[in-house]
């Protein structure tokens, strides 16, 4: 089925470890983004991209890196995991910045 | 920079009663506005969106929202709620000119009394 695919669905990391959350979409969407969801905080934008080779910071970019080498993929890298990065991460895409957003099913990350 | 405020963290209504969820925003120029719903343990689903034109927007599941520029509001309404409407609702805003960010509010959790 077409949509946004995130892997893994669950992950436990130790403090200081690094990892990459994968995100792929098959809808040929130009706009992709990463959000984190924490209780009482809603969804906060981490990084976003308006096309291959173009990325920009969102509201809470510190501790995360992204790259966009292809239209389909938009991985999120945690450089050195911290307990404050325990969260549910959503990847999202849309055909334009004004288009409705399609969300992935989320990755629940726990940093111990 | 744009921002979104959802003043109510929790709202409880009885099944069959009317509903209004509040959303206030700040923006630089021309906003485009969304409402999303997240059922427990689920992802987010688009309810409706406003870009331009008619300020009363109809969405799925019987929801509607009205854009009021003078009040910087985009409140979500439903005439009669069903138990299945219990969920968390998020308002989101993007700027129409230049900035590509889409920012979400903190959400309003809706509880339904039988």
mmCIF file of C-alpha atoms in Angstrom:
data_model
loop_
_atom_site.group_PDB
_atom_site.id
_atom_site.type_symbol
_atom_site.label_atom_id
_atom_site.label_comp_id
_atom_site.label_asym_id
_atom_site.label_seq_id
_atom_site.Cartn_x
_atom_site.Cartn_y
_atom_site.Cartn_z
ATOM 1 C CA UNK A 1 0.000 0.000 0.000
ATOM 2 C CA UNK A 2 1.202 3.471 -0.831
ATOM 3 C CA UNK A 3 2.151 5.609 2.108
ATOM 4 C CA UNK A 4 4.905 6.510 4.539
ATOM 5 C CA UNK A 5 6.904 3.631 5.978
ATOM 6 C CA UNK A 6 8.903 4.031 9.157
ATOM 7 C CA UNK A 7 11.321 1.544 10.640
ATOM 8 C CA UNK A 8 11.803 0.382 13.293
ATOM 9 C CA UNK A 9 8.488 0.585 15.163
ATOM 10 C CA UNK A 10 10.153 0.239 18.555
ATOM 11 C CA UNK A 11 13.710 0.847 19.685
ATOM 12 C CA UNK A 12 15.567 0.970 22.979
ATOM 13 C CA UNK A 13 18.908 2.742 23.079
ATOM 14 C CA UNK A 14 21.485 3.332 25.728
ATOM 15 C CA UNK A 15 22.583 6.867 26.455
ATOM 16 C CA UNK A 16 25.318 7.888 24.038
ATOM 17 C CA UNK A 17 24.432 5.406 21.322
ATOM 18 C CA UNK A 18 23.645 6.593 17.837
ATOM 19 C CA UNK A 19 21.034 5.299 15.451
ATOM 20 C CA UNK A 20 19.062 6.135 12.335
ATOM 21 C CA UNK A 21 15.307 6.117 12.046
ATOM 22 C CA UNK A 22 14.319 5.233 8.522
ATOM 23 C CA UNK A 23 11.503 6.850 6.566
ATOM 24 C CA UNK A 24 10.421 6.133 3.006
ATOM 25 C CA UNK A 25 7.448 7.255 0.956
ATOM 26 C CA UNK A 26 6.276 6.024 -2.423
ATOM 27 C CA UNK A 27 3.928 8.850 -3.334
ATOM 28 C CA UNK A 28 6.556 11.029 -5.031
ATOM 29 C CA UNK A 29 5.997 13.717 -2.397
ATOM 30 C CA UNK A 30 8.429 16.604 -2.360
ATOM 31 C CA UNK A 31 7.787 17.695 1.215
ATOM 32 C CA UNK A 32 8.936 15.448 4.056
ATOM 33 C CA UNK A 33 9.309 16.108 7.749
ATOM 34 C CA UNK A 34 10.043 14.583 11.116
ATOM 35 C CA UNK A 35 8.049 15.294 14.261
ATOM 36 C CA UNK A 36 8.354 14.074 17.800
ATOM 37 C CA UNK A 37 5.318 13.607 20.011
ATOM 38 C CA UNK A 38 5.542 13.897 23.770
ATOM 39 C CA UNK A 39 2.681 13.944 26.294
ATOM 40 C CA UNK A 40 1.298 17.443 26.688
ATOM 41 C CA UNK A 41 3.611 18.851 24.031
ATOM 42 C CA UNK A 42 1.779 17.908 20.852
ATOM 43 C CA UNK A 43 3.872 17.340 17.761
ATOM 44 C CA UNK A 44 7.054 19.331 17.454
ATOM 45 C CA UNK A 45 8.849 19.697 14.146
ATOM 46 C CA UNK A 46 12.443 18.448 14.172
ATOM 47 C CA UNK A 47 13.607 18.831 10.569
ATOM 48 C CA UNK A 48 11.943 19.099 7.218
ATOM 49 C CA UNK A 49 12.786 18.946 3.536
ATOM 50 C CA UNK A 50 11.152 20.510 0.499
ATOM 51 C CA UNK A 51 12.957 18.289 -1.979
ATOM 52 C CA UNK A 52 15.994 16.136 -2.586
ATOM 53 C CA UNK A 53 19.134 17.868 -1.406
ATOM 54 C CA UNK A 54 17.250 20.495 0.617
ATOM 55 C CA UNK A 55 16.730 20.295 4.366
ATOM 56 C CA UNK A 56 16.008 22.808 7.095
ATOM 57 C CA UNK A 57 15.606 22.941 10.832
ATOM 58 C CA UNK A 58 12.304 22.879 12.617
ATOM 59 C CA UNK A 59 11.419 23.772 16.195
ATOM 60 C CA UNK A 60 13.603 21.230 18.021
ATOM 61 C CA UNK A 61 16.537 20.232 15.780
ATOM 62 C CA UNK A 62 19.301 19.848 18.376
ATOM 63 C CA UNK A 63 20.705 16.325 18.641
ATOM 64 C CA UNK A 64 19.301 15.243 15.276
ATOM 65 C CA UNK A 65 20.633 15.212 11.719
ATOM 66 C CA UNK A 66 18.852 14.605 8.444
ATOM 67 C CA UNK A 67 19.723 14.277 4.794
ATOM 68 C CA UNK A 68 17.620 13.918 1.656
ATOM 69 C CA UNK A 69 19.556 12.239 -1.113
ATOM 70 C CA UNK A 70 16.454 10.935 -2.890
ATOM 71 C CA UNK A 71 12.829 12.012 -3.108
ATOM 72 C CA UNK A 72 11.715 8.801 -1.423
ATOM 73 C CA UNK A 73 13.914 8.640 1.673
ATOM 74 C CA UNK A 74 14.360 10.967 4.634
ATOM 75 C CA UNK A 75 16.311 9.297 7.473
ATOM 76 C CA UNK A 76 16.646 10.872 10.914
ATOM 77 C CA UNK A 77 19.913 10.345 12.750
ATOM 78 C CA UNK A 78 20.373 10.591 16.481
ATOM 79 C CA UNK A 79 23.996 11.463 17.029
ATOM 80 C CA UNK A 80 24.372 10.617 20.722
ATOM 81 C CA UNK A 81 21.120 9.510 22.301
ATOM 82 C CA UNK A 82 19.955 11.167 25.502
ATOM 83 C CA UNK A 83 17.028 10.272 27.801
ATOM 84 C CA UNK A 84 15.363 13.545 26.719
ATOM 85 C CA UNK A 85 15.017 12.039 23.246
ATOM 86 C CA UNK A 86 12.677 9.359 24.529
ATOM 87 C CA UNK A 87 9.605 10.011 22.418
ATOM 88 C CA UNK A 88 7.398 8.829 19.594
ATOM 89 C CA UNK A 89 8.750 9.949 16.244
ATOM 90 C CA UNK A 90 6.574 10.495 13.216
ATOM 91 C CA UNK A 91 7.769 10.877 9.668
ATOM 92 C CA UNK A 92 5.402 12.693 7.330
ATOM 93 C CA UNK A 93 5.148 13.672 3.695
ATOM 94 C CA UNK A 94 2.975 15.804 1.440
ATOM 95 C CA UNK A 95 2.961 16.775 -2.221
ATOM 96 C CA UNK A 96 3.609 20.380 -1.250
ATOM 97 C CA UNK A 97 3.798 22.510 1.850
ATOM 98 C CA UNK A 98 0.093 23.233 1.463
ATOM 99 C CA UNK A 99 -0.881 19.653 0.842
ATOM 100 C CA UNK A 100 -2.428 17.406 3.451
ATOM 101 C CA UNK A 101 0.217 15.531 5.401
ATOM 102 C CA UNK A 102 0.427 11.746 5.336
ATOM 103 C CA UNK A 103 1.961 10.400 8.520
ATOM 104 C CA UNK A 104 3.861 7.209 9.107
ATOM 105 C CA UNK A 105 2.807 4.888 11.901
ATOM 106 C CA UNK A 106 5.520 6.151 14.242
ATOM 107 C CA UNK A 107 8.633 4.895 15.992
ATOM 108 C CA UNK A 108 8.569 4.597 19.761
ATOM 109 C CA UNK A 109 12.086 5.301 21.017
ATOM 110 C CA UNK A 110 13.242 4.811 24.582
ATOM 111 C CA UNK A 111 16.659 6.000 25.701
ATOM 112 C CA UNK A 112 17.876 4.517 28.977
ATOM 113 C CA UNK B 1 7.291 32.643 13.058
ATOM 114 C CA UNK B 2 3.934 30.977 13.163
ATOM 115 C CA UNK B 3 2.528 29.425 16.321
ATOM 116 C CA UNK B 4 -0.596 27.553 17.318
ATOM 117 C CA UNK B 5 -2.453 27.625 20.629
ATOM 118 C CA UNK B 6 -5.064 25.125 21.678
ATOM 119 C CA UNK B 7 -6.288 26.547 24.998
ATOM 120 C CA UNK B 8 -8.093 23.418 26.191
ATOM 121 C CA UNK B 9 -5.975 20.420 27.135
ATOM 122 C CA UNK B 10 -8.999 18.247 27.926
ATOM 123 C CA UNK B 11 -12.670 18.593 27.024
ATOM 124 C CA UNK B 12 -15.490 16.326 28.147
ATOM 125 C CA UNK B 13 -18.877 16.273 26.445
ATOM 126 C CA UNK B 14 -21.835 13.952 26.569
ATOM 127 C CA UNK B 15 -22.623 11.745 23.619
ATOM 128 C CA UNK B 16 -25.033 13.580 21.324
ATOM 129 C CA UNK B 17 -23.980 17.011 22.543
ATOM 130 C CA UNK B 18 -22.376 19.630 20.348
ATOM 131 C CA UNK B 19 -18.631 20.205 20.334
ATOM 132 C CA UNK B 20 -16.319 23.118 19.736
ATOM 133 C CA UNK B 21 -12.540 22.835 19.988
ATOM 134 C CA UNK B 22 -10.613 26.078 19.965
ATOM 135 C CA UNK B 23 -7.534 26.922 17.947
ATOM 136 C CA UNK B 24 -5.763 30.277 17.801
ATOM 137 C CA UNK B 25 -2.761 30.991 15.625
ATOM 138 C CA UNK B 26 -0.254 33.614 14.769
ATOM 139 C CA UNK B 27 1.214 33.883 11.306
ATOM 140 C CA UNK B 28 3.146 36.177 9.043
ATOM 141 C CA UNK B 29 0.988 36.462 5.971
ATOM 142 C CA UNK B 30 -1.393 33.946 4.477
ATOM 143 C CA UNK B 31 -2.030 30.969 6.714
ATOM 144 C CA UNK B 32 -3.155 27.566 5.739
ATOM 145 C CA UNK B 33 -4.805 25.643 8.541
ATOM 146 C CA UNK B 34 -5.493 22.021 9.342
ATOM 147 C CA UNK B 35 -7.225 19.869 11.917
ATOM 148 C CA UNK B 36 -5.945 16.345 12.546
ATOM 149 C CA UNK B 37 -7.297 13.608 14.803
ATOM 150 C CA UNK B 38 -5.347 10.896 16.570
ATOM 151 C CA UNK B 39 -7.262 7.981 18.023
ATOM 152 C CA UNK B 40 -5.617 6.077 20.892
ATOM 153 C CA UNK B 41 -2.578 4.185 19.680
ATOM 154 C CA UNK B 42 -3.117 5.337 16.115
ATOM 155 C CA UNK B 43 -1.493 7.702 13.682
ATOM 156 C CA UNK B 44 -2.843 11.080 12.649
ATOM 157 C CA UNK B 45 -5.678 11.541 10.216
ATOM 158 C CA UNK B 46 -6.599 14.745 8.419
ATOM 159 C CA UNK B 47 -10.093 16.003 9.287
ATOM 160 C CA UNK B 48 -10.149 19.174 7.191
ATOM 161 C CA UNK B 49 -8.043 22.001 5.841
ATOM 162 C CA UNK B 50 -8.382 25.668 4.912
ATOM 163 C CA UNK B 51 -6.302 27.442 2.325
ATOM 164 C CA UNK B 52 -8.536 30.163 0.916
ATOM 165 C CA UNK B 53 -12.090 30.868 -0.174
ATOM 166 C CA UNK B 54 -15.112 29.969 1.884
ATOM 167 C CA UNK B 55 -14.237 30.427 5.546
ATOM 168 C CA UNK B 56 -16.498 27.566 6.655
ATOM 169 C CA UNK B 57 -14.813 24.295 5.798
ATOM 170 C CA UNK B 58 -16.448 20.886 5.843
ATOM 171 C CA UNK B 59 -14.426 17.819 6.742
ATOM 172 C CA UNK B 60 -14.798 14.133 7.284
ATOM 173 C CA UNK B 61 -16.808 12.459 10.053
ATOM 174 C CA UNK B 62 -19.261 15.381 10.234
ATOM 175 C CA UNK B 63 -16.710 17.950 11.411
ATOM 176 C CA UNK B 64 -16.492 21.539 10.243
ATOM 177 C CA UNK B 65 -14.257 24.488 11.056
ATOM 178 C CA UNK B 66 -14.547 28.215 10.575
ATOM 179 C CA UNK B 67 -11.652 30.508 9.757
ATOM 180 C CA UNK B 68 -12.007 33.905 11.425
ATOM 181 C CA UNK B 69 -9.180 36.176 10.385
ATOM 182 C CA UNK B 70 -10.218 38.963 12.768
ATOM 183 C CA UNK B 71 -9.962 36.613 15.739
ATOM 184 C CA UNK B 72 -7.009 34.553 14.442
ATOM 185 C CA UNK B 73 -9.063 31.471 15.116
ATOM 186 C CA UNK B 74 -9.881 28.211 13.380
ATOM 187 C CA UNK B 75 -12.275 26.412 15.708
ATOM 188 C CA UNK B 76 -13.454 22.880 15.048
ATOM 189 C CA UNK B 77 -17.133 22.022 15.524
ATOM 190 C CA UNK B 78 -19.441 19.058 15.381
ATOM 191 C CA UNK B 79 -23.206 19.260 15.999
ATOM 192 C CA UNK B 80 -23.536 15.890 17.725
ATOM 193 C CA UNK B 81 -20.609 13.814 18.974
ATOM 194 C CA UNK B 82 -20.416 10.036 18.976
ATOM 195 C CA UNK B 83 -18.487 7.865 21.422
ATOM 196 C CA UNK B 84 -16.066 7.058 18.590
ATOM 197 C CA UNK B 85 -15.031 10.727 18.452
ATOM 198 C CA UNK B 86 -13.041 10.287 21.674
ATOM 199 C CA UNK B 87 -9.493 11.072 20.562
ATOM 200 C CA UNK B 88 -6.859 13.775 20.567
ATOM 201 C CA UNK B 89 -7.307 16.651 18.148
ATOM 202 C CA UNK B 90 -4.518 18.762 16.760
ATOM 203 C CA UNK B 91 -4.692 22.097 15.003
ATOM 204 C CA UNK B 92 -1.810 22.911 12.637
ATOM 205 C CA UNK B 93 -0.768 26.012 10.713
ATOM 206 C CA UNK B 94 1.591 26.763 7.875
ATOM 207 C CA UNK B 95 2.540 30.029 6.294
ATOM 208 C CA UNK B 96 1.491 30.608 2.724
ATOM 209 C CA UNK B 97 4.464 32.759 1.867
ATOM 210 C CA UNK B 98 8.059 31.643 2.142
ATOM 211 C CA UNK B 99 8.254 29.537 5.271
ATOM 212 C CA UNK B 100 7.651 25.846 4.664
ATOM 213 C CA UNK B 101 7.154 24.780 8.262
ATOM 214 C CA UNK B 102 3.881 23.257 9.433
ATOM 215 C CA UNK B 103 3.516 23.746 13.172
ATOM 216 C CA UNK B 104 1.134 21.817 15.407
ATOM 217 C CA UNK B 105 -0.631 22.818 18.575
ATOM 218 C CA UNK B 106 -0.300 20.797 21.761
ATOM 219 C CA UNK B 107 -3.580 19.061 21.202
ATOM 220 C CA UNK B 108 -6.959 18.758 22.917
ATOM 221 C CA UNK B 109 -8.027 15.413 24.284
ATOM 222 C CA UNK B 110 -11.743 14.824 23.877
ATOM 223 C CA UNK B 111 -13.583 12.591 26.332
ATOM 224 C CA UNK B 112 -17.128 11.425 25.657
ATOM 225 C CA UNK B 113 -19.607 10.649 28.437
ATOM 226 C CA UNK B 114 -22.184 7.952 27.663
#
